[in-house]
Structure formats: C-alpha cells, structure tokens
Coordinates of C-alpha atoms in Angstrom, one line a residue:
M1 CA 127.5 135.0 29.0
C2 CA 127.1 131.4 30.2
A3 CA 127.1 130.9 34.4
P4 CA 127.0 128.0 36.2
L5 CA 123.8 126.6 37.4
L6 CA 124.1 125.7 41.6
S7 CA 121.5 123.9 43.4
V8 CA 121.6 122.8 47.2
S9 CA 121.3 119.3 47.8
H10 CA 118.3 117.9 50.5
G11 CA 120.8 115.5 51.9
R12 CA 123.9 116.7 53.4
A13 CA 124.1 120.4 52.1
G14 CA 126.5 119.4 49.2
L15 CA 126.3 121.5 46.1
A16 CA 124.9 119.6 43.0
L17 CA 126.7 122.2 40.0
L18 CA 125.4 121.5 36.3
Y19 CA 126.6 123.8 33.5
F20 CA 126.3 123.8 29.8
P21 CA 129.1 122.4 27.9
C22 CA 132.4 124.2 28.8
K23 CA 132.6 125.8 25.0
C24 CA 129.9 128.2 26.7
S25 CA 132.6 129.8 28.8
F26 CA 134.3 131.5 25.3
Q27 CA 131.1 131.9 23.5
Y28 CA 130.8 135.4 25.1
L29 CA 134.0 136.4 22.9
Y30 CA 133.0 135.4 19.8
S31 CA 129.5 136.5 19.7
Q32 CA 130.7 140.1 19.9
N33 CA 132.3 140.2 16.6
K34 CA 131.4 144.3 16.3
R35 CA 133.8 144.9 19.4
V36 CA 137.3 145.7 19.0
L37 CA 140.0 143.8 20.5
G38 CA 140.6 146.0 23.9
W39 CA 140.9 145.9 27.6
D40 CA 137.0 144.8 27.7
V41 CA 137.9 141.8 25.7
F42 CA 140.9 140.9 27.9
M43 CA 138.6 140.8 31.1
D44 CA 135.7 139.1 29.4
L45 CA 138.1 136.2 28.7
F46 CA 139.7 136.3 32.0
H47 CA 136.3 135.9 33.7
S48 CA 135.4 133.1 31.4
T49 CA 138.4 131.0 32.1
V50 CA 137.8 131.3 35.6
Y51 CA 134.3 130.2 35.4
F52 CA 135.5 127.1 33.4
L53 CA 138.0 125.8 35.8
L54 CA 135.7 126.6 38.5
C55 CA 133.1 124.4 36.8
E56 CA 135.5 121.4 36.2
T57 CA 136.7 121.5 40.1
L58 CA 133.4 121.5 41.3
V59 CA 132.1 118.7 39.2
V60 CA 134.9 116.5 40.1
F61 CA 134.3 117.3 44.0
I62 CA 130.6 116.4 44.0
G63 CA 130.7 113.8 41.8
T64 CA 133.2 111.9 44.2
S65 CA 131.3 113.1 47.5
S66 CA 128.0 114.1 47.4
A67 CA 124.7 112.3 46.8
F68 CA 122.4 113.4 43.6
I69 CA 119.6 111.0 44.4
K70 CA 118.0 110.1 47.8
V71 CA 115.0 107.9 48.8
P72 CA 112.5 109.2 51.9
L73 CA 112.0 105.7 53.0
S74 CA 114.6 102.8 53.2
V75 CA 112.1 100.6 54.8
I76 CA 108.2 100.2 53.6
H77 CA 105.8 97.6 54.9
G78 CA 103.5 96.9 52.3
I79 CA 100.1 94.9 52.2
K80 CA 99.7 92.2 50.0
G81 CA 97.4 92.7 47.1
E82 CA 97.5 96.3 46.9
P83 CA 100.1 98.7 45.0
L84 CA 103.1 100.2 46.3
V85 CA 105.4 103.2 45.2
L86 CA 109.2 103.2 45.8
L87 CA 109.9 107.1 46.0
V88 CA 112.9 108.4 44.3
E89 CA 114.2 112.0 44.4
Y90 CA 116.8 113.6 42.3
T91 CA 118.6 116.6 44.1
F92 CA 119.9 118.2 40.8
P93 CA 117.8 119.8 37.5
T94 CA 117.4 116.7 35.3
E95 CA 116.5 118.6 32.2
G96 CA 118.7 118.4 29.3
Q97 CA 120.8 115.9 31.5
N98 CA 122.0 112.3 30.3
I99 CA 120.4 110.2 33.1
Q100 CA 120.4 106.1 32.6
G101 CA 119.6 103.7 35.5
N102 CA 117.8 100.4 36.5
W103 CA 116.0 98.8 39.3
Q104 CA 116.9 95.4 40.7
L105 CA 115.0 92.8 43.1
R106 CA 117.5 90.7 45.5
R107 CA 116.0 87.9 47.4
A108 CA 117.6 85.7 49.9
N109 CA 118.8 83.6 46.8
N110 CA 118.6 85.0 43.7
T111 CA 119.0 88.7 42.0
M112 CA 116.1 89.7 39.4
H113 CA 116.3 92.6 37.2
L114 CA 113.0 94.7 37.0
V115 CA 113.2 97.9 34.9
T116 CA 116.0 99.9 33.0
F117 CA 115.4 103.3 32.0
R118 CA 117.2 106.4 30.1
D119 CA 115.6 109.9 30.8
S120 CA 112.7 108.7 33.4
L121 CA 111.5 106.4 30.4
P122 CA 111.5 102.5 30.4
I123 CA 113.7 100.8 27.9
H124 CA 111.5 97.2 27.5
D125 CA 114.4 94.7 28.0
M126 CA 112.9 92.9 30.6
A127 CA 110.9 89.8 31.0
M128 CA 107.0 89.9 30.1
E129 CA 106.3 89.0 33.7
S130 CA 108.2 92.1 34.8
I131 CA 106.5 94.3 32.2
N132 CA 103.0 94.0 33.5
K133 CA 103.9 94.2 37.2
F134 CA 106.5 97.2 37.5
S135 CA 106.7 100.3 35.8
L136 CA 108.5 103.9 36.6
H137 CA 106.2 106.5 38.4
P138 CA 106.8 109.6 36.7
P139 CA 108.4 112.3 37.0
N140 CA 111.3 110.5 38.2
A141 CA 112.9 107.1 38.5
S142 CA 110.3 105.8 41.2
L143 CA 109.2 102.4 41.0
L144 CA 105.6 101.4 40.9
I145 CA 104.3 97.6 41.8
N146 CA 100.9 97.6 40.6
K147 CA 100.0 94.6 43.1
L148 CA 102.1 93.3 45.9
E149 CA 102.5 89.6 46.3
D150 CA 104.6 87.4 48.9
S151 CA 107.4 87.3 46.4
D152 CA 107.7 90.8 46.1
D153 CA 109.5 90.9 49.7
G154 CA 113.3 91.7 49.5
E155 CA 115.8 94.5 48.9
Y156 CA 115.1 96.8 45.8
T157 CA 118.2 98.7 44.5
I158 CA 118.1 101.5 42.2
Q159 CA 121.2 102.6 40.0
V160 CA 121.6 105.8 38.6
N161 CA 124.0 107.0 35.9
V162 CA 124.6 110.3 35.0
K163 CA 127.0 111.1 32.1
Y164 CA 129.0 114.3 31.5
K165 CA 131.6 114.5 28.9
D166 CA 133.6 111.3 29.0
S167 CA 132.6 110.2 32.6
V168 CA 129.8 108.5 34.3
K169 CA 129.0 109.3 37.5
T170 CA 127.1 106.1 39.3
Q171 CA 125.1 106.1 42.7
N172 CA 122.9 103.2 44.3
K173 CA 120.5 103.6 47.0
T174 CA 118.5 100.6 48.5
I175 CA 115.1 100.2 50.0
Q176 CA 113.9 97.2 51.9
V177 CA 110.1 96.0 51.2
T178 CA 108.0 93.6 53.4
V179 CA 104.8 92.2 52.0
N180 CA 102.1 91.6 55.2
V181 CA 99.2 90.0 55.8
P182 CA 96.9 91.9 57.8
V183 CA 96.1 89.9 60.9
S184 CA 92.3 88.6 61.7
K185 CA 90.9 88.6 64.8
P186 CA 92.3 86.3 67.1
A187 CA 90.8 83.2 68.9
V188 CA 91.8 81.8 72.3
H189 CA 91.3 78.5 73.1
M190 CA 91.5 77.2 76.8
E191 CA 92.0 74.0 78.8
P192 CA 90.3 72.9 81.1
A193 CA 87.4 74.7 79.3
S194 CA 85.6 74.5 82.6
A195 CA 87.2 75.7 85.9
A196 CA 90.6 74.7 87.3
V197 CA 91.1 73.3 91.0
E198 CA 93.2 75.2 93.1
D199 CA 96.6 73.5 93.4
V200 CA 95.6 70.6 91.4
D201 CA 94.8 71.5 87.3
N202 CA 97.3 73.8 85.0
V203 CA 95.6 76.0 82.5
T204 CA 96.8 76.3 79.1
M205 CA 95.6 79.3 76.8
T206 CA 96.5 79.1 72.9
C207 CA 96.0 82.0 70.7
S208 CA 95.4 81.3 66.9
V209 CA 94.6 83.6 63.9
E210 CA 93.3 82.8 60.6
Y211 CA 95.4 84.9 58.5
G212 CA 98.1 87.1 59.1
T213 CA 102.0 87.2 58.9
R214 CA 104.7 87.9 61.1
V215 CA 102.3 88.0 64.1
V216 CA 103.4 89.1 67.5
Y217 CA 101.2 88.0 70.6
Q218 CA 101.0 89.6 73.7
W219 CA 98.6 88.6 76.7
L220 CA 96.7 91.1 79.0
L221 CA 94.6 90.2 82.2
G222 CA 92.3 92.9 83.4
G223 CA 93.4 95.8 80.7
S224 CA 97.2 95.5 81.5
L225 CA 100.0 93.0 80.7
V226 CA 100.0 89.6 82.1
P227 CA 102.3 90.4 85.2
A228 CA 105.6 88.2 85.7
N229 CA 105.0 85.3 87.7
P230 CA 107.1 82.1 88.0
R231 CA 104.1 80.0 87.8
Y232 CA 103.5 81.7 84.0
T233 CA 105.2 80.0 81.1
F234 CA 104.8 81.6 77.6
S235 CA 105.8 79.8 74.4
A236 CA 108.8 81.5 72.3
D237 CA 106.3 83.4 70.0
H238 CA 103.9 83.8 73.0
R239 CA 101.2 82.5 71.3
K240 CA 100.6 80.1 74.2
L241 CA 100.3 80.9 77.6
V242 CA 100.8 77.8 80.6
I243 CA 99.6 78.5 84.4
S244 CA 101.2 76.1 86.5
L245 CA 99.0 74.8 89.6
A246 CA 96.3 77.5 89.1
K247 CA 95.3 79.8 92.2
K248 CA 92.6 82.1 93.1
G249 CA 94.7 85.0 92.3
D250 CA 95.0 83.9 88.2
I251 CA 90.9 84.6 88.2
G252 CA 89.9 87.1 85.6
K253 CA 89.6 87.8 82.0
Y254 CA 92.2 87.0 79.8
I255 CA 92.8 88.7 76.3
C256 CA 94.8 87.9 73.4
V257 CA 96.4 90.8 71.1
A258 CA 97.6 89.7 67.8
S259 CA 99.6 92.6 65.4
N260 CA 101.9 92.6 62.8
L261 CA 103.9 95.7 61.0
V262 CA 100.5 96.8 59.5
N263 CA 97.5 95.9 62.2
K264 CA 96.4 94.5 65.7
M265 CA 93.6 93.1 66.6
W266 CA 92.1 91.9 70.1
S267 CA 90.2 88.8 70.8
E268 CA 87.0 88.5 73.1
P269 CA 87.9 88.2 77.0
T270 CA 88.2 84.3 78.2
Q271 CA 87.1 84.2 81.7
L272 CA 89.6 81.9 84.0
N273 CA 87.7 80.4 86.7
V274 CA 89.2 78.5 89.6
F275 CA 87.6 76.5 92.1
Y276 CA 89.2 77.2 95.8
G277 CA 88.9 77.3 99.4
P278 CA 87.7 77.2 102.2
Y279 CA 89.4 80.8 103.2
H280 CA 89.0 82.9 106.3
L281 CA 86.9 80.6 108.3
K282 CA 84.5 82.5 110.9
V283 CA 81.6 82.6 113.3
N284 CA 79.4 85.6 114.2
S285 CA 76.1 86.1 116.5
D286 CA 73.8 89.2 115.9
T287 CA 73.0 88.9 120.1
G288 CA 75.2 88.6 123.0
L289 CA 78.7 89.8 123.9
Q290 CA 81.6 88.3 121.5
T291 CA 85.3 88.6 122.7
R292 CA 87.3 87.0 120.1
Q293 CA 86.0 83.3 120.2
V294 CA 84.1 83.3 123.2
F295 CA 80.3 84.2 123.5
T296 CA 78.5 85.5 126.2
V297 CA 74.5 84.9 126.0
N298 CA 72.0 85.9 128.5
A299 CA 70.1 83.1 130.2
G300 CA 67.2 81.7 128.7
E301 CA 68.0 83.7 125.5
T302 CA 67.7 82.1 121.9
V303 CA 71.0 82.6 119.8
L304 CA 71.4 82.3 116.2
F305 CA 74.9 81.8 114.9
H306 CA 76.3 82.3 111.3
C307 CA 79.4 80.2 110.1
S308 CA 81.0 81.8 106.9
A309 CA 84.0 81.3 104.6
D310 CA 85.7 82.5 101.3
S311 CA 85.3 79.2 98.9
N312 CA 84.2 78.7 95.5
P313 CA 82.0 76.6 95.3
P314 CA 80.1 77.5 98.6
N315 CA 81.4 75.1 101.4
T316 CA 79.3 72.4 103.3
Y317 CA 78.9 73.5 107.2
A318 CA 78.7 71.4 110.3
W319 CA 78.3 72.2 113.7
I320 CA 79.8 70.0 116.3
H321 CA 79.4 70.3 120.0
K322 CA 82.4 69.0 122.1
V323 CA 81.4 67.3 125.4
N324 CA 83.7 65.4 128.0
N325 CA 86.2 65.3 125.3
M326 CA 83.8 63.8 122.8
T327 CA 82.6 65.5 120.0
K328 CA 78.8 65.2 118.6
E329 CA 77.6 66.8 115.3
I330 CA 74.5 68.4 116.2
M331 CA 73.4 70.3 112.6
T332 CA 74.6 70.9 109.2
G333 CA 74.3 74.1 107.2
P334 CA 75.5 77.9 107.5
H335 CA 73.3 78.8 111.0
F336 CA 73.0 77.3 114.0
V337 CA 70.4 78.1 116.7
V338 CA 71.1 77.6 120.5
N339 CA 68.6 78.0 123.5
S340 CA 71.0 79.1 126.5
G341 CA 67.9 77.8 128.6
E342 CA 68.5 74.2 127.4
I343 CA 72.6 74.3 127.8
T344 CA 75.0 74.6 130.6
L345 CA 76.6 77.4 132.0
T346 CA 79.8 76.8 129.5
N347 CA 79.7 74.9 126.3
E348 CA 82.4 74.4 123.4
Y349 CA 81.4 74.1 119.7
M350 CA 83.0 74.0 116.5
C351 CA 81.9 74.6 112.9
C352 CA 83.5 73.0 110.0
A353 CA 83.8 73.8 106.6
Y354 CA 84.4 71.6 103.5
N355 CA 84.6 72.3 99.7
N356 CA 83.1 69.3 97.8
V357 CA 85.2 70.2 94.8
T358 CA 88.7 71.0 96.2
K359 CA 88.1 68.5 98.9
K360 CA 89.9 70.7 101.4
Q361 CA 88.3 71.9 105.2
D362 CA 88.9 74.4 107.4
E363 CA 87.1 74.5 111.3
T364 CA 87.1 77.0 113.9
Q365 CA 86.0 76.4 117.7
F366 CA 84.5 79.1 119.9
T367 CA 82.4 79.1 123.6
V368 CA 79.2 79.8 124.5
I369 CA 78.9 81.1 128.1
V370 CA 75.4 81.6 130.0
A371 CA 75.2 84.5 132.2
N372 CA 73.0 87.1 133.7
L373 CA 73.3 90.1 131.0
G374 CA 71.0 92.5 132.3
K375 CA 73.5 95.2 133.9
E376 CA 75.8 94.3 131.2
K377 CA 73.0 95.2 128.3
L378 CA 72.1 98.3 130.2
A379 CA 75.8 99.6 130.5
Q380 CA 76.2 98.5 126.8
K381 CA 73.4 100.4 125.7
A382 CA 74.3 103.5 128.0
S383 CA 77.8 103.3 126.2
S384 CA 76.1 103.0 122.9
V385 CA 74.5 106.8 123.6
S386 CA 76.0 109.1 120.7
P387 CA 78.3 111.9 122.4
L388 CA 76.1 114.4 120.2
A389 CA 73.1 113.3 121.8
V390 CA 74.7 113.6 125.5
I391 CA 75.8 117.3 124.7
T392 CA 72.6 118.2 123.6
T393 CA 70.6 116.8 126.5
I394 CA 72.8 118.5 128.8
S395 CA 72.6 121.8 127.0
I396 CA 68.9 121.7 127.1
I397 CA 68.9 120.8 130.8
T398 CA 70.9 124.0 131.6
I399 CA 68.9 126.4 129.3
V400 CA 65.7 125.3 131.0
F401 CA 67.7 125.7 135.0
M402 CA 68.4 129.3 133.6
L403 CA 65.1 130.1 132.9
F404 CA 63.5 128.6 136.0
V405 CA 66.2 130.8 137.9
F406 CA 65.4 134.1 136.0
L407 CA 61.5 133.5 136.7
W408 CA 61.8 132.7 140.1
R409 CA 63.8 135.8 141.1
R410 CA 61.4 137.9 138.9
C411 CA 58.2 136.4 140.2
H412 CA 59.0 135.0 144.0
P413 CA 55.7 134.1 146.0
K414 CA 57.3 135.7 149.2
K415 CA 58.4 138.7 147.6
V416 CA 54.8 139.7 145.8
I417 CA 52.9 139.3 149.1
K418 CA 55.2 141.3 150.8
Q419 CA 54.9 144.0 148.3
M420 CA 51.2 143.7 148.5
Y421 CA 51.0 144.3 152.2
T422 CA 53.8 146.9 152.5
R423 CA 53.1 149.0 149.5
P424 CA 49.9 150.8 151.3
L425 CA 51.2 151.5 154.5
M426 CA 54.3 153.4 152.5
E427 CA 51.9 155.1 150.6
Q428 CA 49.4 156.7 153.6
K429 CA 49.6 160.1 154.5
R430 CA 51.9 160.5 157.4
P431 CA 51.1 162.6 160.3
H432 CA 53.1 166.0 161.3
L433 CA 54.0 165.6 164.7
S434 CA 56.2 168.8 164.8
G435 CA 53.9 171.0 162.6
H436 CA 56.5 171.6 159.8
E437 CA 55.5 171.1 156.6
D438 CA 58.5 169.9 155.2
A439 CA 58.0 165.9 154.0
T440 CA 61.5 164.8 154.7
D441 CA 61.2 165.3 158.3
D442 CA 58.2 163.1 158.5
F443 CA 60.1 160.2 156.9
G444 CA 60.5 156.9 158.8
I445 CA 58.4 154.0 160.3
Y446 CA 55.9 154.7 163.1
E447 CA 54.6 152.0 165.4
F448 CA 51.6 152.4 167.4
I449 CA 51.7 151.1 170.9
A450 CA 48.4 150.4 172.8
I451 CA 48.6 151.1 176.9
P452 CA 45.0 150.0 178.7
G453 CA 44.0 151.3 182.0
T454 CA 46.2 153.4 184.1
S455 CA 49.0 151.1 184.1
E456 CA 52.5 152.8 183.5
P457 CA 53.7 152.3 179.9
T458 CA 57.0 151.3 179.4
R459 CA 58.0 153.8 176.8
V460 CA 55.4 157.1 176.8
S461 CA 56.0 160.0 174.7
N462 CA 55.9 163.6 176.7
R463 CA 53.7 165.0 173.9
S464 CA 51.1 162.4 173.9
L465 CA 50.4 162.3 177.7
S466 CA 50.5 166.1 178.0
D467 CA 47.8 166.1 175.2
L468 CA 45.6 163.6 177.0
D469 CA 45.6 165.2 180.5
S470 CA 44.3 168.4 179.2
V471 CA 41.4 166.7 177.5
H472 CA 40.2 163.9 180.2
G473 CA 41.8 165.2 183.6
P474 CA 44.1 163.3 185.3
N475 CA 41.6 160.8 186.7
S476 CA 39.8 159.4 183.5
H477 CA 40.1 155.7 182.7
T478 CA 41.4 155.9 178.9
T479 CA 43.8 153.8 176.7
I480 CA 47.0 155.2 175.8
Y481 CA 48.7 154.8 172.4
E482 CA 52.1 155.3 171.6
V483 CA 53.4 156.2 168.2
I484 CA 57.1 155.4 168.0
R485 CA 59.0 156.6 164.7
H486 CA 62.0 154.5 163.7
V487 CA 64.3 156.5 161.4
P488 CA 66.5 154.3 159.3
E489 CA 70.4 155.0 159.9
A490 CA 70.9 155.4 155.8
S491 CA 68.5 157.5 153.6
S492 CA 67.3 155.2 151.3
T493 CA 63.7 155.6 149.4
A494 CA 64.0 151.6 148.6
P495 CA 61.0 149.0 150.1
V496 CA 62.4 147.1 153.0
K497 CA 62.9 143.4 152.1

C-alpha cells in the first residue's frame, strides 16, 4: 500500500508533503486480484480515498505557505581572488522530483543570467564567460564562484521550480555578496614632523593604506580610543585627525587602526612631541628654615638655592637681587649660592625662568633672612627624634633604675656591716642568771655597766652586790659591773635593724 512521505522543514516547522502519483492510492485494490470483493475490500478503498484527499490538501497548503529551499547566510563577505560557495539547502527529499531553476546576479545597473539547472545539473545556455566562472556545487543547487572579482559584487538570486502534475511551485532566495580586498598595514604621516609649539601649532595626522576596500579608520592614544576633545577634528572617514593649538596633554603615542569586513591592521606608534612651559616654578634650599617663600639662614653660613620648573625644552634661569626698588641680575643657571656673612639681615631675590622655544617666561620671588639659628637648630633636631627612639630610651632607663633599686635593697652597705657586728653577740652563749635550763627564760639583750671605786651606782642589781660582798668583804676596792637585761615587748627572733 502506498503512503504519503512526510518531512519536517528546518525553517518555520512547516510540513513538506511529497507522495507518489495519486493512482498509487488505488493500486492496492487492483494488486489483490486473488481476493473476493467484500467488507475488507470496501475498507481498503475507503482508506485509499482518505489518503488521496489528504495528499491533495497538504500539497496545496504547503505549496502556498511553506518554504522548500533556504540559504544559511543571506550576506557573505568574500575575498578578492579566492573562490566562494553560495550554499542552498532543500527542505524536502529531491529523489524522483522534477526540479528546475536558475541563478542571476543583479548589480546596480543591470541583471546578469548565470546558470540554469535541472535536477541539480547545469544547462549550458549561458555565455562562455559564465561557464568558466560559475558552476553548480552538488548535491544541490549551490553556486560556486571559482575566483572572485570586483565585478562579482552584488545580489545573487536563486529561483527554484518544483513541478507536480500540471502545477509548478516557485520560490526565490537572495544572497548579498561583497568582494573585499584585505587591508594592508597603515602608515601615519604627521605635520609638523618635529615637535609642535604649545598654543601656536596645529597638528595634522593622516592615515593611509596601500590597498584595501571599504576601509574604516580609528585612532588610539595610549592604547585607548582618542578621547573626545573640542580641539580634535576628524575627517568624514576618520582617516585624518587634526589637533588645534597643541597642548602639553596631547603628548603621547598615536596609532591608526584600519579595518574592513575581512581583516584589521595597526600602524606603528607615532610619537607627538609638544614644546611647552614653563609651569610650576619654585625655589628650594637644602639648608636653613623655609616658610613658604621666606628662607631663614644662619649667620656666616653658605646657602645653595635651586630653581626648577616643568618645561620642554629645559628653561634658562636668571637670579635677580632687589635692592632699594632696583633689580640687578647677579647670576644665571638653575643654582644660586649665597654667603650669609656677606649680605644684610633681610634680602629679596627673584628667580626667572624662560623657554627659548615657546617664548614664555615665569618668575617667583623669595626672601632671605639672616639670623642666629643655634637654638632653633637644636630644637629642630630634638623635634626630629623619632618617637620610637624616645620610647626605647625611656624603657631602658626604667629597667636600669629598677635593677639598681633591687640590688641596693639586697646589698645595702650599712645593713651588711650591721649584720657583721651584731651576729656574734646574738650567737654567743648567754648566762643563766636564774639557774634554769630553759633557753627561753634567758632570751633578751644584756648590757654590762662598769662601776669603778666605791661610788654608788645609779642602777645596781641586788643579786650582784650580795655576791661581791661575800667574796671581797665590805672594804675591798673593786670595780663593779652591772648586767642589765632588756626583754623586747613582742616575742620575735628577727634581728634588730
């Protein structure tokens, strides 16, 4: 039994329905000549009729609304001298189909017939020029251009006709082809070729390439696009850059970028140099005290002043001394030496800078005061001591002092001498006046008092006098010693300090 052939379109999900000739819908009945007419034969006839009507309906619908050819690229950028293929794809099975078509090239002023084909085979009914240059690219109707020329630039249109029965379905697709010559390395020409003078000269940079088509130009400064500036002017194609009244900020390396649809090239950096200045004129000195434009120097000291400014080329400098509202040039060059012993207490000077190229000049005034800076210098030096050094010094002194106090308390000279003299007295064996053997009863400090002759002692012990009378008698001339015991109020074994 025949059945319709369905395929899904890659374009807009349309259906392309192709089927064998419609007589195949009834072929099933006649091929079954051995069967007897009956219910089965009736059902087969019904199915075949439905298939036939479906085939006719889909063919009419798809033929009016769905694309059966497509092109992957609608715009192609080709390179001059190289081959190029214009791809075309069918969205239906082509086997057994009657397909015809042709390719045409439409330029601005004319239309040229290129190739006619039938069933993907060319029909040589075109000019000899086209036969050698254009050919079909199997397995479909894609067009091969053997070698691109400038004249091949334009719109290429393919027309495909699919014939079914007595009707022909036609579709057209167009491909825009550009023929390009790759861009060569650009070169930059600058005027003036040497440095420009600030606020005087205009700078013009022109970018050019040896070959290339559809060239687009861009300018880079320091690796980035040239910034917007009212003094910068570009030509219509950006091939030319004009800088009005060059400034110091325009100094840098300029690069031209040339590109087209097939490649991009960079030029060598072009250095723009600008003569400018002087700017930021100032006077400095390595000695003395400076407060803005006032220098205080020590009496008898030699002071070196230095004058500097931002300028290209370097400035010439002149030093001027102002006395009684009169000015006198005393020296030229960036350095000026003053001997404070040879000038008055207060002096006014001026440094003048002049650029010989830009013809611009600038000047700055300063005052020199001669004074005795001995105390001031000491104060300045003291103030220049690092806080870390001060903290370190204080810490060392504190540690040394604490160590000294510790050693003094442990090794005090008076304490050592006192211990040397008091220790034997403490350690000697004390007499037991009471006859008791308990050592705690003898604890105390004993004092011996000599009483010469017969004089009456102020403080005499009863026990000692009775002992002396029993031995020597009442009339004996002797020296009497009194022993006095001192008992501390609080019981302590610590040595007396």
